[in-house]
mmCIF file with all atom_site columns, C-alpha atoms in Angstrom:
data_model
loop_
_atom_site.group_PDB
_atom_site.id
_atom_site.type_symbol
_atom_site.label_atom_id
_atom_site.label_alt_id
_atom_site.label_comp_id
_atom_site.label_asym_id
_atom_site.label_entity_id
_atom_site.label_seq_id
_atom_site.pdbx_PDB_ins_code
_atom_site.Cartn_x
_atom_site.Cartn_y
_atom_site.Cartn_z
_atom_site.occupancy
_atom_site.B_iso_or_equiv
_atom_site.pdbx_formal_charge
_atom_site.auth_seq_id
_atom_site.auth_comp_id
_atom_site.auth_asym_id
_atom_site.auth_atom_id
_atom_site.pdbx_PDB_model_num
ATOM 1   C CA . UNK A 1 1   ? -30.818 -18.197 -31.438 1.00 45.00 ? 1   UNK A CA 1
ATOM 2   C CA . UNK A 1 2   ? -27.418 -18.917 -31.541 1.00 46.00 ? 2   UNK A CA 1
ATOM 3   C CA . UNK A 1 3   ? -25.747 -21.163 -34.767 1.00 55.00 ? 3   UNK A CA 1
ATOM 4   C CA . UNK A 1 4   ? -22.634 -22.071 -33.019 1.00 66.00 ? 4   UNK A CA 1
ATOM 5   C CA . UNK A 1 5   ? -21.056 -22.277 -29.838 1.00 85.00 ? 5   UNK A CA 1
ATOM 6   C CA . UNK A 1 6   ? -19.544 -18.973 -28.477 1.00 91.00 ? 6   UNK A CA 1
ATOM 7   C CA . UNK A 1 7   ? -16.887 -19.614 -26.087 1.00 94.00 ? 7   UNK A CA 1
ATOM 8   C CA . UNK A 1 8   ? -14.830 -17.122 -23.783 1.00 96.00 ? 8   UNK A CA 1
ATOM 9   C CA . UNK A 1 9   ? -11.954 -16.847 -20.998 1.00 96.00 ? 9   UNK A CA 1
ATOM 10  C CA . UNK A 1 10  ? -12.851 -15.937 -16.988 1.00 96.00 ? 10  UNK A CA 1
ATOM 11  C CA . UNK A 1 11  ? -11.454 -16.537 -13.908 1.00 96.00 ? 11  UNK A CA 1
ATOM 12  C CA . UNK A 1 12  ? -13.818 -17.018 -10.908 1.00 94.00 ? 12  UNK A CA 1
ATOM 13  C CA . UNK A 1 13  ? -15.226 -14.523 -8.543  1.00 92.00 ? 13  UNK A CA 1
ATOM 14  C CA . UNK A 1 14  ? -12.389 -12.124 -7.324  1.00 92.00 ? 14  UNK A CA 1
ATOM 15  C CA . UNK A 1 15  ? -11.365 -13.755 -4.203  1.00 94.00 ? 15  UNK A CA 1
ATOM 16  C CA . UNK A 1 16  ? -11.148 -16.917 -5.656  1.00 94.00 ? 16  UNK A CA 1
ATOM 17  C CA . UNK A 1 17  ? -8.847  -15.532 -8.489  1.00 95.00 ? 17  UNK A CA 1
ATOM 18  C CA . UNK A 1 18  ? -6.999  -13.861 -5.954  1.00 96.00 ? 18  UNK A CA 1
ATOM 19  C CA . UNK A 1 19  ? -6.485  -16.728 -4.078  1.00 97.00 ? 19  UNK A CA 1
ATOM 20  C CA . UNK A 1 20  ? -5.321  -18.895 -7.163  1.00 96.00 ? 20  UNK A CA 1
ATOM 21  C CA . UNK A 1 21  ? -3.150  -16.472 -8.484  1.00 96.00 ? 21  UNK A CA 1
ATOM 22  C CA . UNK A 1 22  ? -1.421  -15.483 -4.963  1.00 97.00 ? 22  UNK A CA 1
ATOM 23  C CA . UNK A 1 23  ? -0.502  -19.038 -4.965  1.00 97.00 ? 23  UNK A CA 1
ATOM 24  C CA . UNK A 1 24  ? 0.642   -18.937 -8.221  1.00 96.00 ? 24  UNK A CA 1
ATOM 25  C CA . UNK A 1 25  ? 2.847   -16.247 -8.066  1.00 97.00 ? 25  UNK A CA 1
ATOM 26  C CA . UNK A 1 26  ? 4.741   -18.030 -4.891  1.00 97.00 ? 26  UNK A CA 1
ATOM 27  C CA . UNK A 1 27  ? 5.977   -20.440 -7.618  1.00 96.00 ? 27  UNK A CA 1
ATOM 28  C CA . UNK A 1 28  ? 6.991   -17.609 -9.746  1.00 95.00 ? 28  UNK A CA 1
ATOM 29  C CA . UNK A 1 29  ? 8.673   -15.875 -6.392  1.00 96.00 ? 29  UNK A CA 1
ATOM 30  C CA . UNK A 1 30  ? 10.375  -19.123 -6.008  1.00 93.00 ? 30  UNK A CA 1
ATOM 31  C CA . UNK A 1 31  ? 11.936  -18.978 -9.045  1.00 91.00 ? 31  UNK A CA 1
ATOM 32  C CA . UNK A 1 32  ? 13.010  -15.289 -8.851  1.00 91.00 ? 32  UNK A CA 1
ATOM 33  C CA . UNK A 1 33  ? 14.471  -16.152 -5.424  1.00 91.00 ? 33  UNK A CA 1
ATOM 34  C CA . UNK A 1 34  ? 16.294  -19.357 -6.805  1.00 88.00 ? 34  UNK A CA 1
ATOM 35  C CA . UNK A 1 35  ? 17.849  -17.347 -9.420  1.00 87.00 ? 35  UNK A CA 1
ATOM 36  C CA . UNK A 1 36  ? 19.262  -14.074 -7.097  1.00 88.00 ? 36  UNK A CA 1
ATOM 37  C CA . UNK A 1 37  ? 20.390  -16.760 -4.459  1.00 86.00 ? 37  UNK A CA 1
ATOM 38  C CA . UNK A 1 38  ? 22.453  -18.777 -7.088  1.00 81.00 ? 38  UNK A CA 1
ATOM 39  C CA . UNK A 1 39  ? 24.143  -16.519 -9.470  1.00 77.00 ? 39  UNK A CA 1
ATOM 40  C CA . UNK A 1 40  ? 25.525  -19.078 -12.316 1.00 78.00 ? 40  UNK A CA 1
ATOM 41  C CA . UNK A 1 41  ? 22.735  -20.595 -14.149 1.00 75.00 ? 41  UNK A CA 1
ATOM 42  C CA . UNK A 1 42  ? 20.911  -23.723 -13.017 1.00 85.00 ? 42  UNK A CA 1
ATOM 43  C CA . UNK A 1 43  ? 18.263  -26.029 -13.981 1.00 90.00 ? 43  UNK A CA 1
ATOM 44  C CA . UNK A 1 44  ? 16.143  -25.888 -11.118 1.00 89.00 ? 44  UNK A CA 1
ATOM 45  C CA . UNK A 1 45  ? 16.104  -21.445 -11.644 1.00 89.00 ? 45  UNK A CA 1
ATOM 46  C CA . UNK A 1 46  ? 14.490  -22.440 -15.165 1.00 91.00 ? 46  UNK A CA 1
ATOM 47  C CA . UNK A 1 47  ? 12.588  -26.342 -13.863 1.00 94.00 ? 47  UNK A CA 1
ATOM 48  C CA . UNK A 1 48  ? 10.905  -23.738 -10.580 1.00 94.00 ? 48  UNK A CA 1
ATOM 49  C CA . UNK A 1 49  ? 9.788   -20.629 -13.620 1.00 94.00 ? 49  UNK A CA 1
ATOM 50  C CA . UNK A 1 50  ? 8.854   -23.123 -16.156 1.00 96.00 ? 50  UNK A CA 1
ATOM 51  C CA . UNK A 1 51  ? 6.601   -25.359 -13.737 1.00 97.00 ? 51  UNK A CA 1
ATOM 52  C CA . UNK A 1 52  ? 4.769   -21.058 -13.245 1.00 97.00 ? 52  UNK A CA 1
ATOM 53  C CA . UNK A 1 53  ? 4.442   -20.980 -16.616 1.00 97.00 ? 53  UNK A CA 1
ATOM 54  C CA . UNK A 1 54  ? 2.846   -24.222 -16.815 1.00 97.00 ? 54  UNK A CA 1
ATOM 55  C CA . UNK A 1 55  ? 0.602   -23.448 -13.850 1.00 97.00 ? 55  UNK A CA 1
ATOM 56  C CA . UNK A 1 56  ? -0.228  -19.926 -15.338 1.00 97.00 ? 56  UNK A CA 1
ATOM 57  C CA . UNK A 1 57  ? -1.017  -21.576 -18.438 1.00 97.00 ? 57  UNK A CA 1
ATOM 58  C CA . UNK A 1 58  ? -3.627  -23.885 -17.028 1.00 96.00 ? 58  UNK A CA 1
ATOM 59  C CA . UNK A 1 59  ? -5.334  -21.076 -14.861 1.00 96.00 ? 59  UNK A CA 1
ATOM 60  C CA . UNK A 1 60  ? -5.812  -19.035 -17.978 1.00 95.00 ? 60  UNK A CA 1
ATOM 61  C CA . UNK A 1 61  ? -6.742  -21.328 -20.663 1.00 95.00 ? 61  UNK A CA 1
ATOM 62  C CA . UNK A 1 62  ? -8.413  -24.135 -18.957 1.00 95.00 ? 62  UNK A CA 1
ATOM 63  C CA . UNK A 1 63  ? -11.256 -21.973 -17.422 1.00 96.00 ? 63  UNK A CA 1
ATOM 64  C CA . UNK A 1 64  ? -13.417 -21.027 -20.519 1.00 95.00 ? 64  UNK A CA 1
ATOM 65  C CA . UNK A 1 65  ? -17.244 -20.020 -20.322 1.00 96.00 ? 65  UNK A CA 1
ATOM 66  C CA . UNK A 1 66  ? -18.832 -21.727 -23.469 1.00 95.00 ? 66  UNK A CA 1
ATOM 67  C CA . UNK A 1 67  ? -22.171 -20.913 -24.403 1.00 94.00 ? 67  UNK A CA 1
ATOM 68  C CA . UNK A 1 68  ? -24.699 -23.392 -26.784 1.00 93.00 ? 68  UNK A CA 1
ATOM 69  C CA . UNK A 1 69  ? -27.860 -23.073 -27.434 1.00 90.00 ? 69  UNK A CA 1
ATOM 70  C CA . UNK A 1 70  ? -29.370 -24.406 -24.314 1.00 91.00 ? 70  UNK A CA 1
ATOM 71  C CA . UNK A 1 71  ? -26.810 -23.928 -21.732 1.00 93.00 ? 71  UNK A CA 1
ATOM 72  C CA . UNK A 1 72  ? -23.956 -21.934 -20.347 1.00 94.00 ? 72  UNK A CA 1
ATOM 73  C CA . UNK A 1 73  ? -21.312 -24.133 -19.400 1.00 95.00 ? 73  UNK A CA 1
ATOM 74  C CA . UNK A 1 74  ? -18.285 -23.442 -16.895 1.00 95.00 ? 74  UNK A CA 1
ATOM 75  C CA . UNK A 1 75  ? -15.316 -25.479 -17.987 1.00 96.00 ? 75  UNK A CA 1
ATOM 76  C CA . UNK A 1 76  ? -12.494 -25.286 -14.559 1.00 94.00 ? 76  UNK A CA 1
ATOM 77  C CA . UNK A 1 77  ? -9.417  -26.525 -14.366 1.00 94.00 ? 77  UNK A CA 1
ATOM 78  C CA . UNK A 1 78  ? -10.205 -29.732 -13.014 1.00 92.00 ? 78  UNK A CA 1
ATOM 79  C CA . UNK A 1 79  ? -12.270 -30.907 -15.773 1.00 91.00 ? 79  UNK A CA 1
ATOM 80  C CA . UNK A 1 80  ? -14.473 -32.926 -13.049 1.00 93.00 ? 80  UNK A CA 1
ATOM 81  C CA . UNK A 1 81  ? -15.923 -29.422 -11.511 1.00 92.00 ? 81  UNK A CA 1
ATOM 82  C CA . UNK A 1 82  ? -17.532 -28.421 -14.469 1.00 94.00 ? 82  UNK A CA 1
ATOM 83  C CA . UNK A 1 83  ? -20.732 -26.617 -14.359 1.00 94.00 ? 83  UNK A CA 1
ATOM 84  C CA . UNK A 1 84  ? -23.980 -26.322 -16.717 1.00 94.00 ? 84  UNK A CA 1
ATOM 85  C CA . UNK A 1 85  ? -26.293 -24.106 -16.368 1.00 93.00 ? 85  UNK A CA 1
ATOM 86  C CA . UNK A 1 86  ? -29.684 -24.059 -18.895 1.00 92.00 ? 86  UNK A CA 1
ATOM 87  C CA . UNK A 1 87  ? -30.037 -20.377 -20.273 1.00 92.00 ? 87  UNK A CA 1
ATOM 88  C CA . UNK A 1 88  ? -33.966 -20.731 -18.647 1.00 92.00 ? 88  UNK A CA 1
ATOM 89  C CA . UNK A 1 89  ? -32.604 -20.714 -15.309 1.00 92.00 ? 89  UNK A CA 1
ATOM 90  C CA . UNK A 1 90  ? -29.861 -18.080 -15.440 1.00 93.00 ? 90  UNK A CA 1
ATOM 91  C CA . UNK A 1 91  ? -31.700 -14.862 -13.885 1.00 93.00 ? 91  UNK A CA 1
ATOM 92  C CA . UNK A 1 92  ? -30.380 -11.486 -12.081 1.00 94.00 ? 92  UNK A CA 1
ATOM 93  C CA . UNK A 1 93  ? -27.950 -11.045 -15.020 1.00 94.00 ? 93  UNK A CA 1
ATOM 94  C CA . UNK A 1 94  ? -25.789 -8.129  -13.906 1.00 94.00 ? 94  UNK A CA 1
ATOM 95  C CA . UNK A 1 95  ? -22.596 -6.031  -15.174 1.00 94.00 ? 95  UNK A CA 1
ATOM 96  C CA . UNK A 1 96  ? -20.418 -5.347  -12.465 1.00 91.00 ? 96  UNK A CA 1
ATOM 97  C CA . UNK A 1 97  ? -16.956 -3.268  -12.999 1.00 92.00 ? 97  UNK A CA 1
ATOM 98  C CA . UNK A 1 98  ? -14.804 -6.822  -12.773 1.00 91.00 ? 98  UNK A CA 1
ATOM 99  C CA . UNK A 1 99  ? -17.132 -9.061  -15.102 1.00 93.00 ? 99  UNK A CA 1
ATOM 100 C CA . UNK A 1 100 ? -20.545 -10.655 -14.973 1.00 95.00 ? 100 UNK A CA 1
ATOM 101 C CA . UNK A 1 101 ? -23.096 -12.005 -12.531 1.00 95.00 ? 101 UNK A CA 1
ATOM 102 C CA . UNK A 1 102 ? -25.719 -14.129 -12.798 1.00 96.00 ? 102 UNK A CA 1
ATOM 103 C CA . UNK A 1 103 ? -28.632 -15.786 -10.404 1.00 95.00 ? 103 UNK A CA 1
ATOM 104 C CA . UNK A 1 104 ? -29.496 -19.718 -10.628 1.00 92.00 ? 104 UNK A CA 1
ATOM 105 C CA . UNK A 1 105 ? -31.899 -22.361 -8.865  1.00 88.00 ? 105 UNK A CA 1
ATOM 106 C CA . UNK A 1 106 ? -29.181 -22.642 -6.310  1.00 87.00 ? 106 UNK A CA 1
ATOM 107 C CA . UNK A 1 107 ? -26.148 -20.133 -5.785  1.00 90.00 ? 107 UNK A CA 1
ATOM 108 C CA . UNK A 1 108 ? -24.888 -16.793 -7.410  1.00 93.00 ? 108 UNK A CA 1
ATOM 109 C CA . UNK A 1 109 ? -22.179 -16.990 -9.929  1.00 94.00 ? 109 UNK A CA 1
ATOM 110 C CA . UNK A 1 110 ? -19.274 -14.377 -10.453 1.00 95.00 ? 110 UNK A CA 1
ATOM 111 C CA . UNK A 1 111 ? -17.116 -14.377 -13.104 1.00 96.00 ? 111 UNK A CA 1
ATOM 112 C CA . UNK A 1 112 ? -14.154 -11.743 -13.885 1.00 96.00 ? 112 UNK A CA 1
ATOM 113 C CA . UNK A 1 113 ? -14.003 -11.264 -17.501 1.00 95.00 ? 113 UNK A CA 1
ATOM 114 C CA . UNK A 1 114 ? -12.170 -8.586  -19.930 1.00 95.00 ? 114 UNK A CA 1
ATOM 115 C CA . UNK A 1 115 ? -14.373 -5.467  -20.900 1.00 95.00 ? 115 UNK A CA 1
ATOM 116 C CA . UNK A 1 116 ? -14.635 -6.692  -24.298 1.00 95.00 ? 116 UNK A CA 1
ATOM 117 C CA . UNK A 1 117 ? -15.823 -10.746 -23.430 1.00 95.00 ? 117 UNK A CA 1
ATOM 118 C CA . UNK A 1 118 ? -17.739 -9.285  -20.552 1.00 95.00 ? 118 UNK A CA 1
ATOM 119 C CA . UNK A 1 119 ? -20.070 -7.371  -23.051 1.00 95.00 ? 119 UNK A CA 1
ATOM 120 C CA . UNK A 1 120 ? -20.047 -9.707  -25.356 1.00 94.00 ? 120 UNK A CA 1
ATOM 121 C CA . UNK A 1 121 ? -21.468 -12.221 -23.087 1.00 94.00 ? 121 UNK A CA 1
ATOM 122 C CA . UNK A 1 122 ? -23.929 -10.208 -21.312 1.00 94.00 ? 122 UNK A CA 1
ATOM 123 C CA . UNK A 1 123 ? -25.749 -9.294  -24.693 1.00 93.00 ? 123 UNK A CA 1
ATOM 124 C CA . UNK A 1 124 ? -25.469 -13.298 -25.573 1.00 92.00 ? 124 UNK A CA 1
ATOM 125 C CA . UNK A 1 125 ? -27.196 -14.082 -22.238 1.00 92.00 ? 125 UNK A CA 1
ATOM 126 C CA . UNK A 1 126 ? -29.585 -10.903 -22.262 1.00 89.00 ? 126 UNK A CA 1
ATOM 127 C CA . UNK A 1 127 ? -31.356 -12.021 -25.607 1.00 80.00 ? 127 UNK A CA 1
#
């Protein structure tokens, strides 16, 4: 099947990334706010953006679908929730318009992906 681990970025189902990223872009409001209310420069303008950056950072390149030979694996931010799944029991594998979506044993998975990784993925998963 596959020689080498294949590994791609998501974010989770659409509310969930709309959630995350609404409360990301407070912090990045923040900042915007900090910087029209105070008009010289200050180092809590640039502390308040570069803590979004940071946050923005994590949110895209911690969550990472990797997929082995056995299993698809969901890395999340918090490296404690992530989840495995064997390639036996993924089922129901679907395209929608915002990623992919995917059946197992106990709960339906969403992911948004780009075009590109979406397709990509599906024909990994499909063989």
């Amino acid at each position: 099947m596959l020689s080498m681990k294949k590994r791609f970025l998501y974010q989770p189902d659409l509310p969930t990334t709309i959630i995350c990223w609404s409360y990301s872009l407070i912090v990045l409001l923040i900042s915007i706010l900090l910087w029209l209310e105070i008009t010289v420069f200050q180092i809590w303008t640039v502390l308040v953006f570069l803590l979004f950056l940071v946050i923005a950072g994590l949110q895209i390149f911690f969550r990472r679908v990797e997929v082995t030979t056995q299993e698809l694996i969901l890395h999340t931010v918090i490296p404690q929730n992530t989840k495995k799944f064997t390639l036996v029991e993924i089922s129901d594998l679907q395209l929608q318009w915002y990623g992919l979506s995917f059946n197992t044993k106990y709960r339906q998975q969403q992911l948004v992906l780009t075009p590109k990784s979406k397709k990509n993925l599906y024909n990994i998963l499909k063989k």
